[in-house]
CSV table of C-alpha atoms and ligand atoms in Angstrom, one decimal:
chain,number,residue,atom,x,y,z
O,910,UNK,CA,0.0,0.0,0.0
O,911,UNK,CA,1.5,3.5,-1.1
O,912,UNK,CA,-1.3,5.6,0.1
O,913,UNK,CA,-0.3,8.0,3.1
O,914,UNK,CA,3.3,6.9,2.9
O,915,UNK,CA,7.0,7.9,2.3
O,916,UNK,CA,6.6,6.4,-1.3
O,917,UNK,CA,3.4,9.1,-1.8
O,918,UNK,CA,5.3,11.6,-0.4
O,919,UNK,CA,7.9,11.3,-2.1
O,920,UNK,CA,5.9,10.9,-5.5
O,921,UNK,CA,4.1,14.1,-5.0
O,922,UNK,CA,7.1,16.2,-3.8
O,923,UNK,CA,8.4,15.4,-6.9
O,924,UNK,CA,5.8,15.8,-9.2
O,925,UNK,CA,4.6,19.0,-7.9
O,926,UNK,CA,8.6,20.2,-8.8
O,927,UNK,CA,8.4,19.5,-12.6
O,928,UNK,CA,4.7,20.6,-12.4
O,929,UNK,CA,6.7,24.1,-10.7
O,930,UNK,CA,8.9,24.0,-14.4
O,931,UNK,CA,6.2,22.7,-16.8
O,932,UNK,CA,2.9,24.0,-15.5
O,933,UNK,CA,3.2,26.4,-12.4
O,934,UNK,CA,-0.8,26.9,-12.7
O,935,UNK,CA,-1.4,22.8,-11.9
O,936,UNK,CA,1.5,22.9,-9.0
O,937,UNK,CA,-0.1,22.6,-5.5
O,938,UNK,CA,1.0,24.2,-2.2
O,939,UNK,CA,2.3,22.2,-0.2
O,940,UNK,CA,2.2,22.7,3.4
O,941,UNK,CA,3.3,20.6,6.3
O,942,UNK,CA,2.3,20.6,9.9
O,943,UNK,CA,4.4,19.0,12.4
O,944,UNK,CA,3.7,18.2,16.2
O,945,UNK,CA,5.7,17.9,19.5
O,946,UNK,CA,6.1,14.2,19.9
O,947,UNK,CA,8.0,13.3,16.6
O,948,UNK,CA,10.1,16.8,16.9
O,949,UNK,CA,11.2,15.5,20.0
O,950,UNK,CA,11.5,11.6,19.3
O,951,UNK,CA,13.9,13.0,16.2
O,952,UNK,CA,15.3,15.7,18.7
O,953,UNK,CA,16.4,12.4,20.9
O,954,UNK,CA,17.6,10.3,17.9
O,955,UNK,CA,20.2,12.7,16.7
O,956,UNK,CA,20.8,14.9,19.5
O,957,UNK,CA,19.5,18.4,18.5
O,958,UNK,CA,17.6,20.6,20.7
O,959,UNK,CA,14.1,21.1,19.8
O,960,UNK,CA,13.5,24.2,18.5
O,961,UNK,CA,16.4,23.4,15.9
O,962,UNK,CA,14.9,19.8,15.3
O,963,UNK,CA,12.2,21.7,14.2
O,964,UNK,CA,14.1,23.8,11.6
O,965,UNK,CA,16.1,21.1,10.5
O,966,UNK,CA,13.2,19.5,9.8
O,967,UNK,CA,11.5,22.2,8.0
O,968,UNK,CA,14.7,22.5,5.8
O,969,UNK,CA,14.2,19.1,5.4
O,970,UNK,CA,10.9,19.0,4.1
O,971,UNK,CA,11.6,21.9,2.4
O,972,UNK,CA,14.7,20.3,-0.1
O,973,UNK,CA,12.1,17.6,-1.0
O,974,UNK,CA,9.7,20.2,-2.7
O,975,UNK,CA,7.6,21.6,0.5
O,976,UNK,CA,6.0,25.1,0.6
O,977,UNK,CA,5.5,25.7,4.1
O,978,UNK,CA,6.1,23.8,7.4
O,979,UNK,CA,4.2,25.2,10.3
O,980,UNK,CA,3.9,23.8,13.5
O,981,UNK,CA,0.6,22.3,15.0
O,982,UNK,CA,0.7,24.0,18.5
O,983,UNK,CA,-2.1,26.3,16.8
O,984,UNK,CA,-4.6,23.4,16.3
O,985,UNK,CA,-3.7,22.2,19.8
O,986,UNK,CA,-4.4,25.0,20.9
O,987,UNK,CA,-7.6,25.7,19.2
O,988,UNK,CA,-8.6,21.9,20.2
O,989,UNK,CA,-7.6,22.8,24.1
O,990,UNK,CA,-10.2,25.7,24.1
O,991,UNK,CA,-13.1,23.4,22.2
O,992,UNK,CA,-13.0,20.8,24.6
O,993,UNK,CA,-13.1,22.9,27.6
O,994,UNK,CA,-16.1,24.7,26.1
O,995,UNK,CA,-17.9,21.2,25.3
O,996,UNK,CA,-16.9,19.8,28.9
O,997,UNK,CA,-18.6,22.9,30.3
O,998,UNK,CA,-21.8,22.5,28.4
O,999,UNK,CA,-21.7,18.9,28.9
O,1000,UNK,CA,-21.5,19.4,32.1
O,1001,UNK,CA,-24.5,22.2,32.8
O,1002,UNK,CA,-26.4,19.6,30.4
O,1003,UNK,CA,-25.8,17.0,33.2
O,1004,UNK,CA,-26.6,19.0,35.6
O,1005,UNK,CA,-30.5,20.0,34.2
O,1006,UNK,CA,-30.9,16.2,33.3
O,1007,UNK,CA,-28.7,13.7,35.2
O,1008,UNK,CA,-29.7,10.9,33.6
O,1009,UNK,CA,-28.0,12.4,30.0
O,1010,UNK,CA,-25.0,10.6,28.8
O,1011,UNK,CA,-23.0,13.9,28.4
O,1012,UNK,CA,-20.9,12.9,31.4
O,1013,UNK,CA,-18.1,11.6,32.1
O,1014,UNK,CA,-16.7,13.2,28.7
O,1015,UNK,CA,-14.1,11.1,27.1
O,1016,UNK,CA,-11.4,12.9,25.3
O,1017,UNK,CA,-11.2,11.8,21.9
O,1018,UNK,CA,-8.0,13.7,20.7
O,1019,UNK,CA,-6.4,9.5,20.0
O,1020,UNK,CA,-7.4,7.7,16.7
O,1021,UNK,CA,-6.0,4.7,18.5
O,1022,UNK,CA,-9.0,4.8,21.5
O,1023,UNK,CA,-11.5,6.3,19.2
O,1024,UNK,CA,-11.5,3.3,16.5
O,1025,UNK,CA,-11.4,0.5,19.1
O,1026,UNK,CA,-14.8,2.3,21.2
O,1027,UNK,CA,-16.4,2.8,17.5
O,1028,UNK,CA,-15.5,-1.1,17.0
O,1029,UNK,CA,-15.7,-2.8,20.1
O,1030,UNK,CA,-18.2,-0.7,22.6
O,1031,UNK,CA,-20.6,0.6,19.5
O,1032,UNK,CA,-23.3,3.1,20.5
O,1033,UNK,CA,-23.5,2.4,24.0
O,1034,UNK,CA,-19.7,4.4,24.3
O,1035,UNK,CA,-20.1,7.3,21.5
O,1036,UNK,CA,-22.2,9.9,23.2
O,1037,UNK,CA,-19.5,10.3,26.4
O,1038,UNK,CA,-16.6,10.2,23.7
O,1039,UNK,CA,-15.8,14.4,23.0
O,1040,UNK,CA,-17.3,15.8,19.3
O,1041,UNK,CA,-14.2,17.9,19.6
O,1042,UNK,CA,-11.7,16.9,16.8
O,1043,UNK,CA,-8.3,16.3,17.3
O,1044,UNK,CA,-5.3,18.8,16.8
O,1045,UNK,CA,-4.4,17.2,13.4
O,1046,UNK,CA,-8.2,17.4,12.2
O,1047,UNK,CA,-8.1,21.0,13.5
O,1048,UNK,CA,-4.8,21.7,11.4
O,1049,UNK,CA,-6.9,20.1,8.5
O,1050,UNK,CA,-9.2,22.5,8.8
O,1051,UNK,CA,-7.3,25.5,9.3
O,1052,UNK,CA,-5.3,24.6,6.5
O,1053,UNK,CA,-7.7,23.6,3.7
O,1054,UNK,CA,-10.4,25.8,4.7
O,1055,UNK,CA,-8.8,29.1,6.4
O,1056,UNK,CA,-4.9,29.2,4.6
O,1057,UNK,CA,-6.7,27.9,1.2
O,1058,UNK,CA,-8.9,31.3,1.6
O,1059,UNK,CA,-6.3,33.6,2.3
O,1060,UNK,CA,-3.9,32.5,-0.2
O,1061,UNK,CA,-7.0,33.1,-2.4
O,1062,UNK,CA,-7.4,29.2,-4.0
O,1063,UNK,CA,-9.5,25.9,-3.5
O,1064,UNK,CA,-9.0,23.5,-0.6
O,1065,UNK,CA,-8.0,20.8,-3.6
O,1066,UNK,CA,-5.0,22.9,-4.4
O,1067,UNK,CA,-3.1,22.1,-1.2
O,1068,UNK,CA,-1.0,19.7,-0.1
O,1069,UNK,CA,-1.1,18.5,3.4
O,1070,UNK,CA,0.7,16.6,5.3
O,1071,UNK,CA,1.3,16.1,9.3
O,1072,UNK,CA,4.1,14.4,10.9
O,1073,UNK,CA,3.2,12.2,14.1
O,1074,UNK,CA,3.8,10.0,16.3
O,1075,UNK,CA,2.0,6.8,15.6
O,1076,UNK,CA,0.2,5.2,12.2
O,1077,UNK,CA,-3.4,5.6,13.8
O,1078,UNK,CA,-3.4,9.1,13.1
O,1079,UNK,CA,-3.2,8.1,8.9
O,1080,UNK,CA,-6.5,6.1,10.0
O,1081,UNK,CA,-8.2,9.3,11.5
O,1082,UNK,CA,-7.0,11.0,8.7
O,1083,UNK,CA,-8.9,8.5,6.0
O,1084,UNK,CA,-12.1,8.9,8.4
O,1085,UNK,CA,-15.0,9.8,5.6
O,1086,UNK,CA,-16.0,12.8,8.3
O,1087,UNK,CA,-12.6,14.8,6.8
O,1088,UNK,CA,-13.5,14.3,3.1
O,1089,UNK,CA,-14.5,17.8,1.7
O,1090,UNK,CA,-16.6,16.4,-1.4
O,1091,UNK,CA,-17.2,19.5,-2.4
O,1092,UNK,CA,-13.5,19.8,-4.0
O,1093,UNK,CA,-12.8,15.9,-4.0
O,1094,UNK,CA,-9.6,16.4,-1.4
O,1095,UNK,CA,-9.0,15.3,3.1
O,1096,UNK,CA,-8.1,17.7,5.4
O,1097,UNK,CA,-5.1,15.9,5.9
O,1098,UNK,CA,-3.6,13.9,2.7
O,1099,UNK,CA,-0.8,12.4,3.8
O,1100,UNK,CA,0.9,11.2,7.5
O,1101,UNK,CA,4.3,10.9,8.1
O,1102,UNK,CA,5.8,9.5,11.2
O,1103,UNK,CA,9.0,10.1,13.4
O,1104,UNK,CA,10.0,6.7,12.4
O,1105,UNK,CA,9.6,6.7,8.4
O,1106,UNK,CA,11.0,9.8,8.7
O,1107,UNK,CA,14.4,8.4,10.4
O,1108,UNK,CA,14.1,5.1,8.0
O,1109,UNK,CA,14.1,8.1,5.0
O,1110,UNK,CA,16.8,9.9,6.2
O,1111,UNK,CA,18.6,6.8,6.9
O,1112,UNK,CA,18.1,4.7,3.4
O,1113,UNK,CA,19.9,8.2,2.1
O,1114,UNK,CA,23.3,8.1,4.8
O,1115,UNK,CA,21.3,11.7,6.1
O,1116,UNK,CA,21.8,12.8,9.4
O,1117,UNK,CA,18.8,15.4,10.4
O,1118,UNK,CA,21.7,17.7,11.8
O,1119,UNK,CA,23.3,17.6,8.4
O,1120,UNK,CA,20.1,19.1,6.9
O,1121,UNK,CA,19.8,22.9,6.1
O,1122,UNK,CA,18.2,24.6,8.9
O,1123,UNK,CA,14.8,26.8,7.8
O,1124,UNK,CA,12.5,28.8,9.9
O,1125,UNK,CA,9.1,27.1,11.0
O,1126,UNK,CA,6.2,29.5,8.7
O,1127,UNK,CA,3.4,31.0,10.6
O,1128,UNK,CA,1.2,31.9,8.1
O,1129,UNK,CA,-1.2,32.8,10.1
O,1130,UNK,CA,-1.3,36.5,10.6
O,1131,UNK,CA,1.2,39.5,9.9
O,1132,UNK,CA,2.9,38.9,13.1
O,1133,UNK,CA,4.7,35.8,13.8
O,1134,UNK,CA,6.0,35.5,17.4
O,1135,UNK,CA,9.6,34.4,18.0
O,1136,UNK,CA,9.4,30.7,17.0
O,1137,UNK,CA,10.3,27.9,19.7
O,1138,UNK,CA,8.9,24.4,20.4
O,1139,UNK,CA,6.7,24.7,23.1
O,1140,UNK,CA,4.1,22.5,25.5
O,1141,UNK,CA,1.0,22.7,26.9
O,1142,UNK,CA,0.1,22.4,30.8
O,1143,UNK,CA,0.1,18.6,31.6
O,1144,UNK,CA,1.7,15.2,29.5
O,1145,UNK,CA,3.3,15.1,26.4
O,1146,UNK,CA,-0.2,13.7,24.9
O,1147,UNK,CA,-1.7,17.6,24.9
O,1148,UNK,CA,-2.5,18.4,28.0
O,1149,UNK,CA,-6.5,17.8,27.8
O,1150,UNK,CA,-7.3,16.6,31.5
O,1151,UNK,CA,-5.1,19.4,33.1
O,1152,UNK,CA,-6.2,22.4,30.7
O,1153,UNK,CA,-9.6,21.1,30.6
O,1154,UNK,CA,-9.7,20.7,35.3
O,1155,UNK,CA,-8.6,24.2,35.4
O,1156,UNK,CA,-11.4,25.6,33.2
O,1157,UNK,CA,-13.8,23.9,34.8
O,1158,UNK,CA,-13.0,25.0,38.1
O,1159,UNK,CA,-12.9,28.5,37.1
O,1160,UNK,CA,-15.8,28.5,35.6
O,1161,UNK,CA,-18.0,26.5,37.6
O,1162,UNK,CA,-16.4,27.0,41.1
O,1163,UNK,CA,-14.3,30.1,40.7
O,1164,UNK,CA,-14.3,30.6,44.8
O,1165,UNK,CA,-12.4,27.4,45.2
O,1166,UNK,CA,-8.5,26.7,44.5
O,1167,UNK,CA,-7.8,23.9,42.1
O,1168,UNK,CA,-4.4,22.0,42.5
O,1169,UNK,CA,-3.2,20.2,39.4
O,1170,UNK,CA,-2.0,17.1,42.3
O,1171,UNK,CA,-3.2,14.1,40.1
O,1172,UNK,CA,-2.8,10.8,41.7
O,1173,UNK,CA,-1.9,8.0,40.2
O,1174,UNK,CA,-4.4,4.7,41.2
O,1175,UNK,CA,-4.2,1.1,40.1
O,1176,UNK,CA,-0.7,2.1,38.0
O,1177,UNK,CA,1.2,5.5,36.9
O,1178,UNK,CA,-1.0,5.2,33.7
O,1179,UNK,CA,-4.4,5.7,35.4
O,1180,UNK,CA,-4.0,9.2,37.6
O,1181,UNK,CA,-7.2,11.1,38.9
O,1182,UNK,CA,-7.0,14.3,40.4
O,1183,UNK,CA,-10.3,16.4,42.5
O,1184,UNK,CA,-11.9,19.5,43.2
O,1185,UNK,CA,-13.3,19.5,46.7
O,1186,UNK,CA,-14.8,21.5,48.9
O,1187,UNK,CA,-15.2,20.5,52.9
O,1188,UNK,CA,-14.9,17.0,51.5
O,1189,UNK,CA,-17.2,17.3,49.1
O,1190,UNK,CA,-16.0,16.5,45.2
O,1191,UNK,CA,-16.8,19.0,43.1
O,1192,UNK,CA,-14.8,17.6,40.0
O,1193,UNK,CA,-13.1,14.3,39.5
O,1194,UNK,CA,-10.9,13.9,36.4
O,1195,UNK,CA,-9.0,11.2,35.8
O,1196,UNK,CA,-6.5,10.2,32.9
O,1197,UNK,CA,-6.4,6.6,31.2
O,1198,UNK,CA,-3.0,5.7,29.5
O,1199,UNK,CA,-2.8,1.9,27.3
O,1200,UNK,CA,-5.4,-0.4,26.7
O,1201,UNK,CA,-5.8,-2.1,30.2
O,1202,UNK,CA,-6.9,0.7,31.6
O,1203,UNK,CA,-9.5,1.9,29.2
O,1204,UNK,CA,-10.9,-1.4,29.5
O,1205,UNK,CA,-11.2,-1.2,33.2
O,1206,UNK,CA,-12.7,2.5,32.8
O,1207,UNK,CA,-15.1,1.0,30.0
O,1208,UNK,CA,-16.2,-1.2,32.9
O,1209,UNK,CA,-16.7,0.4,35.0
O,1210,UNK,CA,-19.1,3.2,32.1
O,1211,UNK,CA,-20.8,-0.3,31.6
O,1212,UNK,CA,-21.8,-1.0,35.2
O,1213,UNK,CA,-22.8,2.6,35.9
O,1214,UNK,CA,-20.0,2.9,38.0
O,1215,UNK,CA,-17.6,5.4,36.5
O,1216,UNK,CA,-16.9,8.2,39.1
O,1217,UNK,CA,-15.2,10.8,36.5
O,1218,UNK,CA,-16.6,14.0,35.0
O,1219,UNK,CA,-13.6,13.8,32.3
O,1220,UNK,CA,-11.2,11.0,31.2
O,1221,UNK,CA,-8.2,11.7,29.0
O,1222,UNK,CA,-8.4,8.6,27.1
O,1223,UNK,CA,-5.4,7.6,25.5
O,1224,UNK,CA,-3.9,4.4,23.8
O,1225,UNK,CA,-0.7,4.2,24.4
O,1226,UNK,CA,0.8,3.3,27.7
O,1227,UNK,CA,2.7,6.5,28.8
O,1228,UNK,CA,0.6,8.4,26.1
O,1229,UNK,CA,1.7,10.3,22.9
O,1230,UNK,CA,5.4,10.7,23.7
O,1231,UNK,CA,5.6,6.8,23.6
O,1232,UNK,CA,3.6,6.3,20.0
O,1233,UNK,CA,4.1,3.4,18.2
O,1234,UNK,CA,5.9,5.2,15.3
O,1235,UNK,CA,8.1,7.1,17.2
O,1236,UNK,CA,11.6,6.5,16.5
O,1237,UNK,CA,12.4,3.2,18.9
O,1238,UNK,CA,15.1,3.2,22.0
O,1239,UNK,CA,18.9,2.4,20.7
O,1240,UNK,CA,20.6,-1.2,21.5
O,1241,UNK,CA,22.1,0.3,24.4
O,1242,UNK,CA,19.0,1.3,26.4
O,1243,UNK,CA,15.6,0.3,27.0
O,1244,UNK,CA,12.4,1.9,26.0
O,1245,UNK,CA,11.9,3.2,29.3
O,1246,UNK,CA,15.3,5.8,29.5
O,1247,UNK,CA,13.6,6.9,26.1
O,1248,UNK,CA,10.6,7.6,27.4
O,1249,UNK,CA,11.9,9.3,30.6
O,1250,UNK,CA,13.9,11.0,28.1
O,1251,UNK,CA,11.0,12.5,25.9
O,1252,UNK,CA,9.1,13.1,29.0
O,1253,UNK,CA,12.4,15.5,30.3
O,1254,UNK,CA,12.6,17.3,27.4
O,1255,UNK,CA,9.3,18.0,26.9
O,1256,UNK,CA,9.2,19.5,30.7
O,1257,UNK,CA,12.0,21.5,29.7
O,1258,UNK,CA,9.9,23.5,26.7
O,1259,UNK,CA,8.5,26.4,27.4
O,1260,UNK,CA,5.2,26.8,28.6
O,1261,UNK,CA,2.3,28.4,26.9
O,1262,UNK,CA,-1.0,28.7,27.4
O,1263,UNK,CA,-4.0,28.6,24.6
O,1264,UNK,CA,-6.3,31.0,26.3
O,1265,UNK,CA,-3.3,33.4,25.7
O,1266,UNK,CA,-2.0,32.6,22.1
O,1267,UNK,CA,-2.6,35.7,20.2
O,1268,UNK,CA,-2.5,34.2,16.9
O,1269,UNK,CA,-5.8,31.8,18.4
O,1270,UNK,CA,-7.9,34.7,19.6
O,1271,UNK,CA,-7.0,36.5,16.0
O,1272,UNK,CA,-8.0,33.3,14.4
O,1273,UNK,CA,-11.4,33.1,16.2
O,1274,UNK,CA,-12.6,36.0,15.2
O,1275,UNK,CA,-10.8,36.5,11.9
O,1276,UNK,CA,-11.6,32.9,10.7
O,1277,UNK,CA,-14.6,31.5,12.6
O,1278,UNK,CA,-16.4,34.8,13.3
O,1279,UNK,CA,-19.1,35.5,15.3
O,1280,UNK,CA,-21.3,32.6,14.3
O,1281,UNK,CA,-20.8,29.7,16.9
O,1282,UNK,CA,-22.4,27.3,13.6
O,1283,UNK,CA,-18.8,27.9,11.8
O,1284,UNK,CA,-16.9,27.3,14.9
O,1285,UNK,CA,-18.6,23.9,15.5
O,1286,UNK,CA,-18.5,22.9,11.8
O,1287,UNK,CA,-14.5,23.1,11.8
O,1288,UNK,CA,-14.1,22.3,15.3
O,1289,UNK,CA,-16.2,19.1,16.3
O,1290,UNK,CA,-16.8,16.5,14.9
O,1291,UNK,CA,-19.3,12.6,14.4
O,1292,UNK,CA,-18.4,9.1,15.7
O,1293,UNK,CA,-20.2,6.0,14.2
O,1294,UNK,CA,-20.9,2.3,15.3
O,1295,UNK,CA,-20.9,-0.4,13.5
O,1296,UNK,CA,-23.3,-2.7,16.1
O,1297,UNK,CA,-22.8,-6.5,14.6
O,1298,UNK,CA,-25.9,-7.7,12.6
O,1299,UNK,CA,-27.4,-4.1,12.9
O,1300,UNK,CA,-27.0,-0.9,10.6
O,1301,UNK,CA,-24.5,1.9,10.7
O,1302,UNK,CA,-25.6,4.1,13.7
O,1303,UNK,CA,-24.6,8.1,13.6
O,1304,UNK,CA,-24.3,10.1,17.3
O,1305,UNK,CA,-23.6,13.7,17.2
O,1306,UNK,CA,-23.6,15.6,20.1
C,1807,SF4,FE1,-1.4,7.8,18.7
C,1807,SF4,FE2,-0.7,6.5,20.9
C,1807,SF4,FE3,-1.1,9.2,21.0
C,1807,SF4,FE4,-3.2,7.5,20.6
C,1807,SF4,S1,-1.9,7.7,22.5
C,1807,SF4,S2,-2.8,9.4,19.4
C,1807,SF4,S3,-2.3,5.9,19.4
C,1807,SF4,S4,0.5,8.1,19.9
């Protein structure tokens, strides 16, 4: 199979150069967008720091025939402030009807959860799983629908590709719900990994650190801030369950001090942390890292017995940072030191906070505009179950 892979990559970098020569009209834009976890698997594998992982990379990219790399911290960011928005009307929906299924909301920002629940847990599961899409499906959007507009063409005539860390996001990105008919083109064409990327470099004797170094684009607005890998509040898989507690405590008990002290349970990948108030809980949010866990939480949803107003669901054991195409742990060490490793350097980037990302409150109102319709159109999202021996069932929230 050569769809979504180096070979298609490849194929269209160079075909878009000769179309460049022959037929400049027909060339596409090519734009890529490239997230925290495989800059800092490659930042690992050959020893750069982050921020110049990131230009390397974009020179990279760049050589082969792209147009533009940008970084995805913008769709984070705009996914960070959708989901706390839907938790908080979830959450005043539970609270006029308790017997809704809008609680506990289940983040839905992992491909890798999200298929198995559509698969294995059909429609009882969808309506707690969050209509927020993910960063990459937000990037999607931003790209084909807000850069195609600016830069004054169709969707169709861009080129995108992400690079992350794991081969479930080429699934999301195949999902029929990012298919604009309209112009016959996905959000996102094409995935690229941390580890293809290394096995690229590799089957040419590259070294990343070799490559020509090339600012990171922000093609965003006028003003591009001083460029540097960054994180969000929380764990190298975004940041959801801490960003989201926060919110929530503001907003719905703003006399009462929240303290980010979650706690891990059962194992260091299930963690829960509360909001309480003369010992009474006034929020419980936990986070569910690798399959054994979800399946207990699922259990526990099943029985009625699940005691969390938000979950940050994610596949992987140790979350994002540890994706199953990020580039793997040398000879010499185990796949633990590399995971510490990822986790220390992405607690050394510097903090930043969506609420606070000029560029996002631009983009809100310069993009999405007054109408809360458009917001939710490029913002959220559909999940579907296949129940065996019954039809295709649609939830939307
Ligand atoms: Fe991909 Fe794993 Fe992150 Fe899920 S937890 S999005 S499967 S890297």
């Amino acid at each position: 199979v050569t769809q979504q892979s180096q070979e298609e990559m490849l194929r269209v970098f160079e075909e878009n150069l000769q179309l460049k020569q022959s037929a400049p009209e027909q060339a596409k834009l090519i734009v890529v967008s490239i997230s925290v976890q495989p800059i800092l698997s490659l930042a690992v594998r050959y020893n750069l720091k982050p921020t110049e992982t990131a230009e390397r990379l974009s020179g990279y990219m760049k050589k082969l025939g792209a147009d533009l790399v940008v970084d995805c911290c913008v769709g984070e960011d705009f996914a960070l402030l959708e989901a706390q928005n839907e938790f908080i009307e979830r959450y005043q929906n539970h609270q006029n009807n308790p017997k809704s299924e809008s609680l506990p909301m289940l983040a839905s920002s992992c491909p890798g959860w999200v298929c198995y629940a559509e698969k294995t847990h059909g429609s009882f599961i969808l309506p707690y799983i969050s209509a927020t899409k993910s960063p990459q499906q937000i990037m999607g959007s931003l790209v084909k629908n807000f850069l195609a507009s600016i830069k004054g063409i169709n969707p169709n005539q861009i080129y995108h590709l992400t690079v992350m860390p794991c081969y479930d996001k080429k699934l999301e990105a195949s999902r029929n719900e990012f298919y604009n008919s309209a112009f016959e083109t996905r959000d996102v064409d094409c995935v690229i990994t941390a580890i293809e990327l290394e096995a690229l470099l590799s089957s040419s004797n590259l070294d990343l650190a070799d490559m020509p170094s090339s600012s990171v684009d922000w093609p965003w607005n006028a003003k591009p801030p001083d460029y540097q890998v960054s994180r969000h509040i929380g764990s190298g898989s975004g940041g959801y369950a801490h960003q989201i507690f926060l919110h929530a405590a503001k907003i719905l008990h703003p006399n009462i001090e929240p303290h980010l002290d979650f706690k891990p349970l059962r194992n260091i990948d299930f963690r829960e942390v509360i909001l309480e108030n003369d010992g009474k809980v006034l929020l419980r949010f936990g986070i569910a890292n690798g399959f054994r866990n979800i399946q207990n939480l699922v259990q526990k949803l099943k029985r009625k017995k699940c005691p969390y107003d938000y979950v940050e669901v994610m596949a992987c054991p140790s979350g994002c940072l540890n994706g199953g195409a990020q580039v793997r742990s040398k000879e010499d060490s185990t796949s633990r030191d590399l995971i510490q490793k990822l986790e220390n350097l992405y607690e050394s980037l510097p903090l930043h906070k969506p609420e606070e990302n000029p560029t996002v409150l631009e983009l809100y109102n310069q993009w999405l505009g007054p109408h809360s319709d458009r917001g939710k159109s490029m913002m959220r999202t559909t999940y579907h179950a296949v129940e065996k021996n019954t039809t295709a069932l649609t939830i939307k929230w």
